[in-house]
């Protein structure tokens, strides 16, 4: 849910009320609810934060737009304390100054669960075009900062209606070390989930790696004639941790029911950010 850039100023109050009402409903199983407030530097952001605090609602995480410092993160976490202390915090890196303190933001509080690249605002702050290559330095800083504390590194959405471009950009971000990518439209989820979800072959390889480690009591473990090094073990652990959170694949794919207009009606998919 977004209370920031997609909501006109005149509608901020109504959007806040609607979001809090939704958070008051029982959550669906395995459905993550995240709310992006306005910047705590703004009056609307302060209203968002205090309203969430007073409501006692429990989203899974709060996204802080235009975050500038670790202190800002700690203030948000402190306000959402007590019974709300399970709420995660995801600061957005979308200002030039934030790029240089990304590591401090990642380590600001134990409830920081990810860093989120805000590519559009960052490009504007830099006076650059928002292409993937032009934001490579910022992406790299986020990946490294997130890796130091073991949190998510979330890439900016792909803004064009271009499936090939989405695949290319998401693949490049995954190879760089990003762990997820935001989506603007439900149609983008399948591509993003496929790219950021370990393949069955990768899961099998990871299990073989861990089996080689646990079965080898002396010396260095070996798999397929190659020594299993610590970096391989860490990657295997990462892959298996993701695989453990995925639903088991059905023995037979569910049928796709068509609407009266003949268009297919697909089940919801929430794997992407």
GROMACS .gro file of C-alpha atoms in nm:
model
  273
    1UNK     CA    1   0.000   0.000   0.000
    2UNK     CA    2   0.130   0.340  -0.092
    3UNK     CA    3   0.059   0.668   0.084
    4UNK     CA    4   0.335   0.862  -0.088
    5UNK     CA    5   0.395   0.946  -0.454
    6UNK     CA    6   0.089   0.774  -0.602
    7UNK     CA    7  -0.151   0.968  -0.376
    8UNK     CA    8  -0.244   1.332  -0.454
    9UNK     CA    9  -0.194   1.574  -0.166
   10UNK     CA   10  -0.569   1.632  -0.133
   11UNK     CA   11  -0.627   1.258  -0.088
   12UNK     CA   12  -0.358   1.184   0.171
   13UNK     CA   13  -0.602   1.167   0.461
   14UNK     CA   14  -0.848   0.937   0.285
   15UNK     CA   15  -0.566   0.711   0.168
   16UNK     CA   16  -0.434   0.687   0.524
   17UNK     CA   17  -0.777   0.593   0.658
   18UNK     CA   18  -0.829   0.333   0.386
   19UNK     CA   19  -0.489   0.175   0.451
   20UNK     CA   20  -0.548   0.153   0.825
   21UNK     CA   21  -0.892   0.004   0.766
   22UNK     CA   22  -0.740  -0.263   0.542
   23UNK     CA   23  -0.474  -0.339   0.804
   24UNK     CA   24  -0.754  -0.388   1.054
   25UNK     CA   25  -0.887  -0.684   0.857
   26UNK     CA   26  -0.757  -1.036   0.929
   27UNK     CA   27  -0.456  -1.104   0.705
   28UNK     CA   28  -0.465  -1.378   0.446
   29UNK     CA   29  -0.224  -1.666   0.493
   30UNK     CA   30   0.120  -1.597   0.344
   31UNK     CA   31   0.008  -1.253   0.226
   32UNK     CA   32   0.265  -0.990   0.323
   33UNK     CA   33   0.123  -0.643   0.391
   34UNK     CA   34   0.365  -0.353   0.351
   35UNK     CA   35   0.281   0.016   0.369
   36UNK     CA   36   0.489   0.304   0.232
   37UNK     CA   37   0.437   0.613   0.442
   38UNK     CA   38   0.529   0.965   0.338
   39UNK     CA   39   0.872   1.090   0.439
   40UNK     CA   40   0.898   1.147   0.816
   41UNK     CA   41   1.050   1.484   0.721
   42UNK     CA   42   0.706   1.594   0.599
   43UNK     CA   43   0.385   1.676   0.785
   44UNK     CA   44   0.202   1.401   0.595
   45UNK     CA   45   0.471   1.153   0.695
   46UNK     CA   46   0.441   1.246   1.060
   47UNK     CA   47   0.063   1.206   1.035
   48UNK     CA   48   0.112   0.862   0.875
   49UNK     CA   49   0.351   0.747   1.142
   50UNK     CA   50   0.147   0.870   1.437
   51UNK     CA   51  -0.179   0.738   1.291
   52UNK     CA   52  -0.023   0.394   1.245
   53UNK     CA   53   0.111   0.405   1.601
   54UNK     CA   54  -0.223   0.509   1.750
   55UNK     CA   55  -0.416   0.251   1.547
   56UNK     CA   56  -0.214  -0.037   1.686
   57UNK     CA   57  -0.220  -0.198   1.340
   58UNK     CA   58   0.054  -0.443   1.242
   59UNK     CA   59   0.170  -0.433   0.881
   60UNK     CA   60   0.458  -0.667   0.810
   61UNK     CA   61   0.682  -0.373   0.723
   62UNK     CA   62   0.690   0.002   0.675
   63UNK     CA   63   0.876   0.156   0.381
   64UNK     CA   64   1.048   0.489   0.452
   65UNK     CA   65   1.077   0.697   0.132
   66UNK     CA   66   1.364   0.940   0.077
   67UNK     CA   67   1.541   0.810   0.385
   68UNK     CA   68   1.858   1.004   0.461
   69UNK     CA   69   2.013   0.858   0.774
   70UNK     CA   70   2.027   0.582   1.031
   71UNK     CA   71   1.881   0.822   1.290
   72UNK     CA   72   1.566   0.857   1.081
   73UNK     CA   73   1.523   0.480   1.079
   74UNK     CA   74   1.568   0.455   1.453
   75UNK     CA   75   1.301   0.722   1.511
   76UNK     CA   76   1.050   0.529   1.301
   77UNK     CA   77   1.136   0.205   1.480
   78UNK     CA   78   1.104   0.373   1.821
   79UNK     CA   79   0.763   0.520   1.741
   80UNK     CA   80   0.646   0.180   1.620
   81UNK     CA   81   0.765   0.006   1.935
   82UNK     CA   82   0.595  -0.195   2.206
   83UNK     CA   83   0.322  -0.414   2.060
   84UNK     CA   84   0.425  -0.299   1.712
   85UNK     CA   85   0.787  -0.401   1.752
   86UNK     CA   86   0.744  -0.685   1.504
   87UNK     CA   87   0.696  -0.439   1.216
   88UNK     CA   88   0.993  -0.445   0.981
   89UNK     CA   89   1.149  -0.132   0.838
   90UNK     CA   90   1.256  -0.088   0.474
   91UNK     CA   91   1.437   0.240   0.402
   92UNK     CA   92   1.443   0.361   0.043
   93UNK     CA   93   1.772   0.471  -0.109
   94UNK     CA   94   1.658   0.743  -0.348
   95UNK     CA   95   1.869   1.045  -0.261
   96UNK     CA   96   2.233   1.094  -0.353
   97UNK     CA   97   2.339   1.135   0.009
   98UNK     CA   98   2.166   0.809   0.103
   99UNK     CA   99   2.384   0.611  -0.137
  100UNK     CA  100   2.691   0.698   0.071
  101UNK     CA  101   2.530   0.592   0.402
  102UNK     CA  102   2.352   0.280   0.276
  103UNK     CA  103   2.567   0.061   0.500
  104UNK     CA  104   2.472   0.269   0.805
  105UNK     CA  105   2.105   0.247   0.712
  106UNK     CA  106   2.128  -0.131   0.676
  107UNK     CA  107   2.276  -0.158   1.024
  108UNK     CA  108   2.064   0.114   1.188
  109UNK     CA  109   1.824  -0.116   1.370
  110UNK     CA  110   1.760  -0.487   1.407
  111UNK     CA  111   1.420  -0.444   1.242
  112UNK     CA  112   1.563  -0.316   0.913
  113UNK     CA  113   1.477  -0.603   0.678
  114UNK     CA  114   1.572  -0.458   0.341
  115UNK     CA  115   1.707  -0.168   0.138
  116UNK     CA  116   1.490  -0.049  -0.150
  117UNK     CA  117   1.633   0.139  -0.448
  118UNK     CA  118   1.419   0.436  -0.552
  119UNK     CA  119   1.559   0.474  -0.902
  120UNK     CA  120   1.336   0.750  -1.036
  121UNK     CA  121   1.399   0.997  -0.755
  122UNK     CA  122   1.767   0.904  -0.737
  123UNK     CA  123   1.814   0.966  -1.109
  124UNK     CA  124   1.647   1.305  -1.070
  125UNK     CA  125   1.866   1.389  -0.771
  126UNK     CA  126   2.175   1.297  -0.972
  127UNK     CA  127   2.060   1.472  -1.289
  128UNK     CA  128   2.100   1.142  -1.472
  129UNK     CA  129   1.883   0.926  -1.696
  130UNK     CA  130   1.730   0.636  -1.508
  131UNK     CA  131   1.882   0.356  -1.713
  132UNK     CA  132   2.012   0.043  -1.541
  133UNK     CA  133   2.374   0.126  -1.618
  134UNK     CA  134   2.349   0.481  -1.486
  135UNK     CA  135   2.238   0.355  -1.144
  136UNK     CA  136   2.487   0.068  -1.128
  137UNK     CA  137   2.696   0.237  -0.858
  138UNK     CA  138   2.391   0.286  -0.634
  139UNK     CA  139   2.278  -0.072  -0.692
  140UNK     CA  140   2.623  -0.200  -0.602
  141UNK     CA  141   2.631   0.003  -0.280
  142UNK     CA  142   2.290  -0.133  -0.182
  143UNK     CA  143   2.390  -0.494  -0.256
  144UNK     CA  144   2.706  -0.466  -0.048
  145UNK     CA  145   2.531  -0.287   0.239
  146UNK     CA  146   2.247  -0.541   0.248
  147UNK     CA  147   2.489  -0.832   0.239
  148UNK     CA  148   2.671  -0.709   0.550
  149UNK     CA  149   2.358  -0.759   0.762
  150UNK     CA  150   2.186  -1.034   0.564
  151UNK     CA  151   1.883  -0.829   0.458
  152UNK     CA  152   1.701  -0.794   0.127
  153UNK     CA  153   1.829  -0.574  -0.156
  154UNK     CA  154   1.521  -0.468  -0.354
  155UNK     CA  155   1.554  -0.324  -0.702
  156UNK     CA  156   1.347  -0.040  -0.846
  157UNK     CA  157   1.041  -0.135  -1.056
  158UNK     CA  158   1.070  -0.155  -1.432
  159UNK     CA  159   0.857   0.131  -1.561
  160UNK     CA  160   0.809   0.032  -1.926
  161UNK     CA  161   0.550  -0.202  -2.077
  162UNK     CA  162   0.823  -0.417  -2.227
  163UNK     CA  163   0.855  -0.781  -2.122
  164UNK     CA  164   1.195  -0.825  -2.286
  165UNK     CA  165   1.330  -0.516  -2.113
  166UNK     CA  166   1.196  -0.633  -1.777
  167UNK     CA  167   1.361  -0.972  -1.819
  168UNK     CA  168   1.692  -0.813  -1.917
  169UNK     CA  169   1.693  -0.565  -1.627
  170UNK     CA  170   1.576  -0.814  -1.363
  171UNK     CA  171   1.836  -1.067  -1.476
  172UNK     CA  172   2.114  -0.808  -1.458
  173UNK     CA  173   2.005  -0.703  -1.108
  174UNK     CA  174   1.989  -1.064  -0.990
  175UNK     CA  175   2.339  -1.134  -1.122
  176UNK     CA  176   2.462  -0.825  -0.939
  177UNK     CA  177   2.327  -0.958  -0.610
  178UNK     CA  178   1.985  -0.797  -0.577
  179UNK     CA  179   1.747  -1.033  -0.398
  180UNK     CA  180   1.419  -0.900  -0.536
  181UNK     CA  181   1.257  -0.644  -0.762
  182UNK     CA  182   0.950  -0.430  -0.709
  183UNK     CA  183   0.665  -0.456  -0.959
  184UNK     CA  184   0.431  -0.190  -1.092
  185UNK     CA  185   0.178  -0.428  -1.244
  186UNK     CA  186   0.065  -0.785  -1.160
  187UNK     CA  187   0.166  -0.887  -1.512
  188UNK     CA  188   0.531  -0.836  -1.414
  189UNK     CA  189   0.523  -1.079  -1.122
  190UNK     CA  190   0.568  -1.402  -1.315
  191UNK     CA  191   0.888  -1.280  -1.482
  192UNK     CA  192   1.030  -1.137  -1.159
  193UNK     CA  193   0.947  -1.448  -0.958
  194UNK     CA  194   1.106  -1.675  -1.216
  195UNK     CA  195   1.430  -1.477  -1.220
  196UNK     CA  196   1.468  -1.431  -0.845
  197UNK     CA  197   1.350  -1.778  -0.742
  198UNK     CA  198   1.617  -2.053  -0.745
  199UNK     CA  199   1.559  -2.304  -1.023
  200UNK     CA  200   1.497  -2.673  -0.939
  201UNK     CA  201   1.849  -2.750  -1.065
  202UNK     CA  202   1.996  -2.487  -0.832
  203UNK     CA  203   1.805  -2.630  -0.536
  204UNK     CA  204   1.922  -2.983  -0.619
  205UNK     CA  205   2.280  -2.860  -0.646
  206UNK     CA  206   2.253  -2.680  -0.314
  207UNK     CA  207   2.124  -2.992  -0.142
  208UNK     CA  208   2.409  -3.194  -0.290
  209UNK     CA  209   2.658  -2.935  -0.166
  210UNK     CA  210   2.524  -2.946   0.189
  211UNK     CA  211   2.511  -3.326   0.180
  212UNK     CA  212   2.878  -3.336   0.080
  213UNK     CA  213   2.965  -3.106   0.369
  214UNK     CA  214   2.773  -3.299   0.633
  215UNK     CA  215   2.896  -3.640   0.517
  216UNK     CA  216   3.263  -3.540   0.500
  217UNK     CA  217   3.404  -3.552   0.852
  218UNK     CA  218   3.775  -3.509   0.775
  219UNK     CA  219   3.955  -3.288   0.527
  220UNK     CA  220   3.784  -3.079   0.263
  221UNK     CA  221   3.448  -3.195   0.124
  222UNK     CA  222   3.440  -3.276  -0.246
  223UNK     CA  223   3.147  -3.266  -0.487
  224UNK     CA  224   3.180  -3.390  -0.846
  225UNK     CA  225   3.556  -3.376  -0.819
  226UNK     CA  226   3.564  -3.017  -0.695
  227UNK     CA  227   3.651  -2.900  -0.346
  228UNK     CA  228   3.351  -2.743  -0.174
  229UNK     CA  229   3.470  -2.405  -0.053
  230UNK     CA  230   3.304  -2.183   0.211
  231UNK     CA  231   3.163  -1.950  -0.054
  232UNK     CA  232   2.984  -2.245  -0.215
  233UNK     CA  233   2.838  -2.342   0.120
  234UNK     CA  234   2.707  -1.990   0.183
  235UNK     CA  235   2.542  -1.984  -0.159
  236UNK     CA  236   2.389  -2.327  -0.100
  237UNK     CA  237   2.251  -2.211   0.235
  238UNK     CA  238   2.102  -1.901   0.069
  239UNK     CA  239   1.934  -2.105  -0.203
  240UNK     CA  240   1.791  -2.359   0.043
  241UNK     CA  241   1.665  -2.083   0.273
  242UNK     CA  242   1.465  -1.939  -0.017
  243UNK     CA  243   1.346  -2.281  -0.131
  244UNK     CA  244   1.221  -2.361   0.221
  245UNK     CA  245   0.981  -2.065   0.202
  246UNK     CA  246   0.829  -2.165  -0.132
  247UNK     CA  247   0.500  -2.356  -0.149
  248UNK     CA  248   0.526  -2.713  -0.268
  249UNK     CA  249   0.446  -2.745  -0.637
  250UNK     CA  250   0.112  -2.919  -0.701
  251UNK     CA  251   0.118  -3.261  -0.863
  252UNK     CA  252  -0.104  -3.123  -1.136
  253UNK     CA  253  -0.122  -2.753  -1.235
  254UNK     CA  254  -0.450  -2.589  -1.133
  255UNK     CA  255  -0.700  -2.536  -1.408
  256UNK     CA  256  -0.729  -2.184  -1.543
  257UNK     CA  257  -1.091  -2.075  -1.536
  258UNK     CA  258  -1.207  -1.833  -1.802
  259UNK     CA  259  -1.430  -1.536  -1.734
  260UNK     CA  260  -1.745  -1.477  -1.933
  261UNK     CA  261  -1.550  -1.252  -2.170
  262UNK     CA  262  -1.314  -1.537  -2.252
  263UNK     CA  263  -1.009  -1.386  -2.081
  264UNK     CA  264  -0.819  -1.623  -1.850
  265UNK     CA  265  -0.846  -1.565  -1.476
  266UNK     CA  266  -0.518  -1.644  -1.307
  267UNK     CA  267  -0.467  -1.712  -0.937
  268UNK     CA  268  -0.290  -1.439  -0.739
  269UNK     CA  269   0.088  -1.463  -0.714
  270UNK     CA  270   0.278  -1.274  -0.444
  271UNK     CA  271   0.637  -1.381  -0.490
  272UNK     CA  272   0.775  -1.047  -0.601
  273UNK     CA  273   0.817  -0.740  -0.392
   0.00000   0.00000   0.00000
